[in-house]
Each structure stands twice: as C-alpha cells, then as structure tokens.
PDB file of C-alpha atoms in Angstrom:
ATOM      1  CA  MET A   1      -5.364   1.524 -25.532  1.00 95.00           C
ATOM      2  CA  GLN A   2      -2.454   3.793 -26.480  1.00 97.00           C
ATOM      3  CA  ILE A   3       0.944   2.926 -24.980  1.00 98.00           C
ATOM      4  CA  ARG A   4       4.065   4.945 -25.771  1.00 98.00           C
ATOM      5  CA  VAL A   5       7.514   3.565 -25.039  1.00 98.00           C
ATOM      6  CA  ALA A   6      10.404   5.980 -24.552  1.00 98.00           C
ATOM      7  CA  SER A   7      12.659   4.013 -26.890  1.00 95.00           C
ATOM      8  CA  ALA A   8      12.991   2.870 -30.490  1.00 93.00           C
ATOM      9  CA  ASN A   9      14.685  -0.356 -29.315  1.00 89.00           C
ATOM     10  CA  PRO A  10      12.622  -3.331 -30.557  1.00 86.00           C
ATOM     11  CA  ALA A  11      13.485  -5.451 -27.483  1.00 83.00           C
ATOM     12  CA  LYS A  12      12.117  -2.778 -25.145  1.00 90.00           C
ATOM     13  CA  ILE A  13       8.989  -2.150 -27.216  1.00 94.00           C
ATOM     14  CA  GLN A  14       8.301  -5.893 -27.392  1.00 91.00           C
ATOM     15  CA  ALA A  15       8.732  -6.250 -23.626  1.00 94.00           C
ATOM     16  CA  VAL A  16       6.232  -3.448 -23.006  1.00 97.00           C
ATOM     17  CA  HIS A  17       3.751  -4.850 -25.510  1.00 96.00           C
ATOM     18  CA  ASN A  18       3.979  -8.374 -24.071  1.00 95.00           C
ATOM     19  CA  ALA A  19       3.590  -7.192 -20.472  1.00 97.00           C
ATOM     20  CA  MET A  20       0.632  -4.935 -21.264  1.00 97.00           C
ATOM     21  CA  ALA A  21      -1.010  -7.683 -23.331  1.00 96.00           C
ATOM     22  CA  GLN A  22      -0.817  -9.959 -20.291  1.00 95.00           C
ATOM     23  CA  ILE A  23      -2.342  -7.304 -18.044  1.00 97.00           C
ATOM     24  CA  PHE A  24      -4.993  -6.056 -20.477  1.00 96.00           C
ATOM     25  CA  ASN A  25      -5.660  -9.332 -22.291  1.00 92.00           C
ATOM     26  CA  SER A  26      -9.039  -8.305 -23.687  1.00 83.00           C
ATOM     27  CA  LYS A  27      -8.051  -4.851 -24.959  1.00 90.00           C
ATOM     28  CA  THR A  28      -6.606  -3.824 -28.299  1.00 93.00           C
ATOM     29  CA  LEU A  29      -3.184  -2.288 -27.749  1.00 95.00           C
ATOM     30  CA  ASN A  30      -1.393   0.265 -29.870  1.00 95.00           C
ATOM     31  CA  CYS A  31       2.136   0.084 -28.473  1.00 96.00           C
ATOM     32  CA  SER A  32       4.748   2.186 -30.239  1.00 96.00           C
ATOM     33  CA  GLY A  33       8.208   3.486 -29.498  1.00 97.00           C
ATOM     34  CA  GLN A  34       9.567   6.995 -29.602  1.00 94.00           C
ATOM     35  CA  SER A  35      13.275   7.745 -29.456  1.00 95.00           C
ATOM     36  CA  THR A  36      14.033   9.953 -26.458  1.00 96.00           C
ATOM     37  CA  GLU A  37      17.080  11.362 -24.735  1.00 95.00           C
ATOM     38  CA  SER A  38      17.963  10.134 -21.258  1.00 96.00           C
ATOM     39  CA  GLY A  39      19.888  13.231 -20.187  1.00 96.00           C
ATOM     40  CA  VAL A  40      22.464  10.935 -18.549  1.00 96.00           C
ATOM     41  CA  ALA A  41      25.541   9.098 -19.809  1.00 91.00           C
ATOM     42  CA  ALA A  42      25.012   6.527 -22.563  1.00 88.00           C
ATOM     43  CA  GLN A  43      26.113   3.957 -19.975  1.00 89.00           C
ATOM     44  CA  PRO A  44      24.756   4.999 -16.568  1.00 94.00           C
ATOM     45  CA  MET A  45      27.210   3.927 -13.880  1.00 93.00           C
ATOM     46  CA  ASP A  46      24.973   3.706 -10.793  1.00 95.00           C
ATOM     47  CA  SER A  47      21.367   3.228  -9.744  1.00 97.00           C
ATOM     48  CA  ASP A  48      20.634   6.935  -9.187  1.00 97.00           C
ATOM     49  CA  GLU A  49      21.903   7.946 -12.621  1.00 97.00           C
ATOM     50  CA  THR A  50      19.979   5.090 -14.222  1.00 97.00           C
ATOM     51  CA  LEU A  51      16.746   6.118 -12.483  1.00 98.00           C
ATOM     52  CA  ARG A  52      17.272   9.743 -13.567  1.00 98.00           C
ATOM     53  CA  GLY A  53      17.634   8.509 -17.149  1.00 98.00           C
ATOM     54  CA  ALA A  54      14.385   6.527 -16.968  1.00 98.00           C
ATOM     55  CA  LEU A  55      12.453   9.440 -15.467  1.00 98.00           C
ATOM     56  CA  ASN A  56      13.895  11.876 -18.028  1.00 98.00           C
ATOM     57  CA  ARG A  57      12.875   9.551 -20.854  1.00 97.00           C
ATOM     58  CA  LEU A  58       9.399   9.178 -19.327  1.00 97.00           C
ATOM     59  CA  GLN A  59       8.868  12.957 -19.271  1.00 97.00           C
ATOM     60  CA  ALA A  60      10.245  13.287 -22.805  1.00 97.00           C
ATOM     61  CA  VAL A  61       7.950  10.665 -24.328  1.00 98.00           C
ATOM     62  CA  ALA A  62       4.917  12.142 -22.541  1.00 97.00           C
ATOM     63  CA  ALA A  63       5.764  15.561 -23.985  1.00 96.00           C
ATOM     64  CA  LYS A  64       6.324  14.171 -27.512  1.00 95.00           C
ATOM     65  CA  ALA A  65       3.212  11.991 -27.628  1.00 93.00           C
ATOM     66  CA  PRO A  66       0.427  13.530 -25.525  1.00 94.00           C
ATOM     67  CA  GLY A  67      -2.798  11.639 -24.979  1.00 95.00           C
ATOM     68  CA  ALA A  68      -1.508   8.102 -24.443  1.00 97.00           C
ATOM     69  CA  ASP A  69      -3.009   5.926 -21.741  1.00 97.00           C
ATOM     70  CA  TYR A  70       0.392   4.749 -20.510  1.00 98.00           C
ATOM     71  CA  TYR A  71       3.961   5.927 -20.978  1.00 98.00           C
ATOM     72  CA  VAL A  72       6.806   3.525 -20.270  1.00 98.00           C
ATOM     73  CA  ALA A  73      10.545   4.176 -19.975  1.00 98.00           C
ATOM     74  CA  LEU A  74      13.276   1.598 -19.469  1.00 97.00           C
ATOM     75  CA  GLU A  75      16.842   2.614 -18.670  1.00 96.00           C
ATOM     76  CA  ALA A  76      19.611   0.059 -18.265  1.00 92.00           C
ATOM     77  CA  GLY A  77      22.653   0.799 -16.156  1.00 94.00           C
ATOM     78  CA  LEU A  78      25.084  -0.495 -13.601  1.00 94.00           C
ATOM     79  CA  ASP A  79      24.828  -1.003  -9.869  1.00 95.00           C
ATOM     80  CA  GLY A  80      28.195  -2.119  -8.562  1.00 94.00           C
ATOM     81  CA  ASP A  81      29.261  -5.164 -10.574  1.00 94.00           C
ATOM     82  CA  CYS A  82      25.756  -5.841 -11.940  1.00 95.00           C
ATOM     83  CA  SER A  83      23.638  -4.599 -14.804  1.00 93.00           C
ATOM     84  CA  PHE A  84      19.913  -3.932 -14.367  1.00 95.00           C
ATOM     85  CA  ALA A  85      17.218  -1.551 -15.581  1.00 95.00           C
ATOM     86  CA  TRP A  86      14.868   0.951 -14.004  1.00 98.00           C
ATOM     87  CA  ILE A  87      11.319   0.780 -15.353  1.00 98.00           C
ATOM     88  CA  ALA A  88       9.147   3.906 -14.977  1.00 98.00           C
ATOM     89  CA  ILE A  89       5.487   4.012 -15.987  1.00 98.00           C
ATOM     90  CA  MET A  90       3.153   7.011 -16.080  1.00 98.00           C
ATOM     91  CA  HIS A  91      -0.639   6.730 -16.129  1.00 97.00           C
ATOM     92  CA  GLN A  92      -2.930   9.734 -15.632  1.00 95.00           C
ATOM     93  CA  GLY A  93      -0.020  11.765 -14.263  1.00 94.00           C
ATOM     94  CA  ARG A  94       0.983   9.165 -11.651  1.00 96.00           C
ATOM     95  CA  ILE A  95       4.376   7.461 -11.841  1.00 97.00           C
ATOM     96  CA  SER A  96       5.291   3.987 -10.689  1.00 98.00           C
ATOM     97  CA  LYS A  97       8.793   2.583 -10.901  1.00 97.00           C
ATOM     98  CA  THR A  98      10.703  -0.591 -10.167  1.00 98.00           C
ATOM     99  CA  ARG A  99      13.949  -2.333 -11.026  1.00 97.00           C
ATOM    100  CA  SER A 100      14.540  -5.385 -13.152  1.00 96.00           C
ATOM    101  CA  ALA A 101      16.532  -8.380 -12.033  1.00 94.00           C
ATOM    102  CA  SER A 102      20.270  -7.746 -11.800  1.00 95.00           C
ATOM    103  CA  LEU A 103      22.870  -9.769 -13.616  1.00 94.00           C
ATOM    104  CA  PRO A 104      26.488 -10.046 -12.559  1.00 96.00           C
ATOM    105  CA  LEU A 105      28.953  -8.914 -15.196  1.00 95.00           C
ATOM    106  CA  PRO A 106      32.315 -10.538 -15.914  1.00 95.00           C
ATOM    107  CA  PRO A 107      35.312  -8.538 -14.664  1.00 96.00           C
ATOM    108  CA  ALA A 108      36.543  -7.940 -18.239  1.00 94.00           C
ATOM    109  CA  ALA A 109      33.166  -6.430 -19.166  1.00 93.00           C
ATOM    110  CA  LEU A 110      33.184  -4.180 -16.098  1.00 93.00           C
ATOM    111  CA  ALA A 111      36.705  -2.998 -16.904  1.00 93.00           C
ATOM    112  CA  ALA A 112      35.694  -2.095 -20.478  1.00 93.00           C
ATOM    113  CA  ILE A 113      32.591  -0.262 -19.251  1.00 91.00           C
ATOM    114  CA  GLN A 114      34.666   1.692 -16.729  1.00 90.00           C
ATOM    115  CA  GLN A 115      36.842   2.753 -19.673  1.00 92.00           C
ATOM    116  CA  GLY A 116      33.783   4.307 -21.345  1.00 88.00           C
ATOM    117  CA  GLU A 117      32.302   1.501 -23.456  1.00 88.00           C
ATOM    118  CA  GLU A 118      28.604   0.583 -23.437  1.00 86.00           C
ATOM    119  CA  LEU A 119      27.585  -2.872 -22.233  1.00 86.00           C
ATOM    120  CA  GLY A 120      25.996  -3.822 -25.570  1.00 86.00           C
ATOM    121  CA  ASP A 121      29.208  -3.076 -27.441  1.00 89.00           C
ATOM    122  CA  VAL A 122      31.238  -5.062 -24.909  1.00 89.00           C
ATOM    123  CA  MET A 123      28.899  -8.048 -25.254  1.00 86.00           C
ATOM    124  CA  ASP A 124      29.079  -7.827 -29.064  1.00 88.00           C
ATOM    125  CA  ARG A 125      32.842  -8.110 -28.846  1.00 91.00           C
ATOM    126  CA  MET A 126      32.949 -10.767 -26.099  1.00 86.00           C
ATOM    127  CA  PHE A 127      30.520 -13.054 -27.912  1.00 88.00           C
ATOM    128  CA  ALA A 128      31.414 -12.135 -31.528  1.00 82.00           C
ATOM    129  CA  GLN A 129      27.873 -10.841 -32.151  1.00 84.00           C
ATOM    130  CA  GLN A 130      26.306  -7.732 -33.658  1.00 84.00           C
ATOM    131  CA  ASN A 131      23.734  -5.501 -31.969  1.00 80.00           C
ATOM    132  CA  VAL A 132      23.134  -7.715 -28.924  1.00 76.00           C
ATOM    133  CA  LYS A 133      21.336  -4.859 -27.142  1.00 72.00           C
ATOM    134  CA  GLN A 134      18.459  -4.886 -29.636  1.00 68.00           C
ATOM    135  CA  GLN A 135      18.131  -8.642 -29.425  1.00 71.00           C
ATOM    136  CA  GLY A 136      18.433 -10.834 -26.329  1.00 73.00           C
ATOM    137  CA  GLY A 137      20.863  -8.465 -24.628  1.00 81.00           C
ATOM    138  CA  ALA A 138      23.711  -9.258 -22.272  1.00 85.00           C
ATOM    139  CA  ILE A 139      21.243 -11.364 -20.289  1.00 87.00           C
ATOM    140  CA  ALA A 140      20.805 -13.808 -23.188  1.00 88.00           C
ATOM    141  CA  MET A 141      24.515 -14.021 -23.880  1.00 87.00           C
ATOM    142  CA  LEU A 142      25.499 -14.573 -20.246  1.00 92.00           C
ATOM    143  CA  THR A 143      22.745 -17.150 -19.558  1.00 93.00           C
ATOM    144  CA  ASN A 144      23.243 -19.122 -22.791  1.00 92.00           C
ATOM    145  CA  HIS A 145      19.831 -17.830 -23.913  1.00 90.00           C
ATOM    146  CA  LEU A 146      17.946 -19.161 -20.881  1.00 94.00           C
ATOM    147  CA  LEU A 147      16.731 -15.591 -20.312  1.00 91.00           C
ATOM    148  CA  THR A 148      16.345 -12.599 -22.593  1.00 86.00           C
ATOM    149  CA  ARG A 149      16.470  -8.880 -22.006  1.00 84.00           C
ATOM    150  CA  SER A 150      12.889  -8.548 -23.196  1.00 86.00           C
ATOM    151  CA  GLY A 151      11.673 -11.332 -20.901  1.00 89.00           C
ATOM    152  CA  VAL A 152      13.351  -9.910 -17.808  1.00 92.00           C
ATOM    153  CA  TYR A 153      12.050  -6.438 -18.653  1.00 93.00           C
ATOM    154  CA  GLN A 154       8.557  -7.866 -19.152  1.00 94.00           C
ATOM    155  CA  GLN A 155       8.508  -9.096 -15.545  1.00 95.00           C
ATOM    156  CA  ALA A 156       9.686  -5.733 -14.232  1.00 97.00           C
ATOM    157  CA  ILE A 157       7.065  -3.877 -16.292  1.00 98.00           C
ATOM    158  CA  ILE A 158       4.302  -6.012 -14.781  1.00 98.00           C
ATOM    159  CA  LEU A 159       5.692  -5.286 -11.316  1.00 98.00           C
ATOM    160  CA  ALA A 160       5.773  -1.547 -12.031  1.00 98.00           C
ATOM    161  CA  MET A 161       2.115  -1.780 -13.081  1.00 98.00           C
ATOM    162  CA  ILE A 162       0.990  -3.006  -9.629  1.00 98.00           C
ATOM    163  CA  PRO A 163      -0.238   0.447  -8.462  1.00 97.00           C
ATOM    164  CA  PHE A 164      -2.362   0.669 -11.625  1.00 97.00           C
ATOM    165  CA  ILE A 165      -3.600  -2.941 -11.406  1.00 96.00           C
ATOM    166  CA  GLN A 166      -4.496  -2.541  -7.702  1.00 95.00           C
ATOM    167  CA  PRO A 167      -5.246   1.203  -7.420  1.00 94.00           C
ATOM    168  CA  GLN A 168      -7.423   0.774  -4.346  1.00 93.00           C
ATOM    169  CA  LEU A 169      -4.298  -0.231  -2.412  1.00 95.00           C
ATOM    170  CA  PHE A 170      -2.275   2.789  -3.524  1.00 92.00           C
ATOM    171  CA  ASN A 171      -4.813   5.646  -3.434  1.00 80.00           C
ATOM    172  CA  GLN A 172      -4.537   6.372   0.259  1.00 64.00           C
TER     173      GLN A 172
END
C-alpha cells in the first residue's frame, strides 16, 4: 500500500505510518513524505487558516506523487490560546478530515507567536532545546513527555480514517 505524507517532518511521517499500520496490520506499507507548501502563514493563527493549509498540502502531495492509495496532510496551528492540528486524508478522490487534541499554550508562548514566531521555535527557546517540532513537539515539552506530537497525531489520523474504515456508513 502506497501512502504519501505532505511533509518531510519525521514526526508527522512516523505518526502516519504508525496509524496506518494499526489500521492495515496485515498489509505492507510504503509510507513516505514529500515536502509541500501550505499556501498559508508558517504559523497559522486560526482554525480556518490551519484547515486551508492542510487541504492545500493534501492537493499538492497528490499532484506531486500520483497513484498513491492514501494521501495525508497534517497542519498545525492555533485556535484561540491552544495549538492543534488539522488532519486531511484523501483516498480515491474522497477527503476526510478531523482535528487533533488541543493543548493550551503558556501566555509567554502565545505572545511570541503573535509577534510572528513559530511555536516550535518558541518551545526550543522556552525549554532550551533544538528542533522540538521534529521530535516530541510542544506537546511533549508541555506534558513532561507524557504525550508526544506523533502520538497525538496518530490518534487524529485514525479518527480521520473512519469514513474509509467504515465506508458503508458514509456512502449514502
């Protein structure tokens, strides 16, 4: 099974691979990432902009890598004082989407983001780390590693797959 992820971020690719391996546990998966443009700000500031970014990435990866069984895009952004991600999945031309869990951000992080910084860079500085966004993400840092970005995304990917897991309930 060919799965193309609209990102070169290892945490996102791993989340997609792990979720799809759970769903399709007896199939061989070829899950690879492809860098794509979101067409929105590097740090989307609301849910609508974040969803637009995910859908733009989904269309871009489908155009760059035709013939895959599934295309998956993940776009992180803000919704009020929380960070979350939109997950969009395309299979046979149909799109399903859902949101990940939201995590509240500290006021200092929100202030830095509102000044134009990206959340990953803010977390790197706040926790004296490097490249948090390609590791456990802000989620890991803020939960003392009880949760990871990849793990939270994995849940959301499985949820976005529901129309493809239960097509008889969605083909009406």
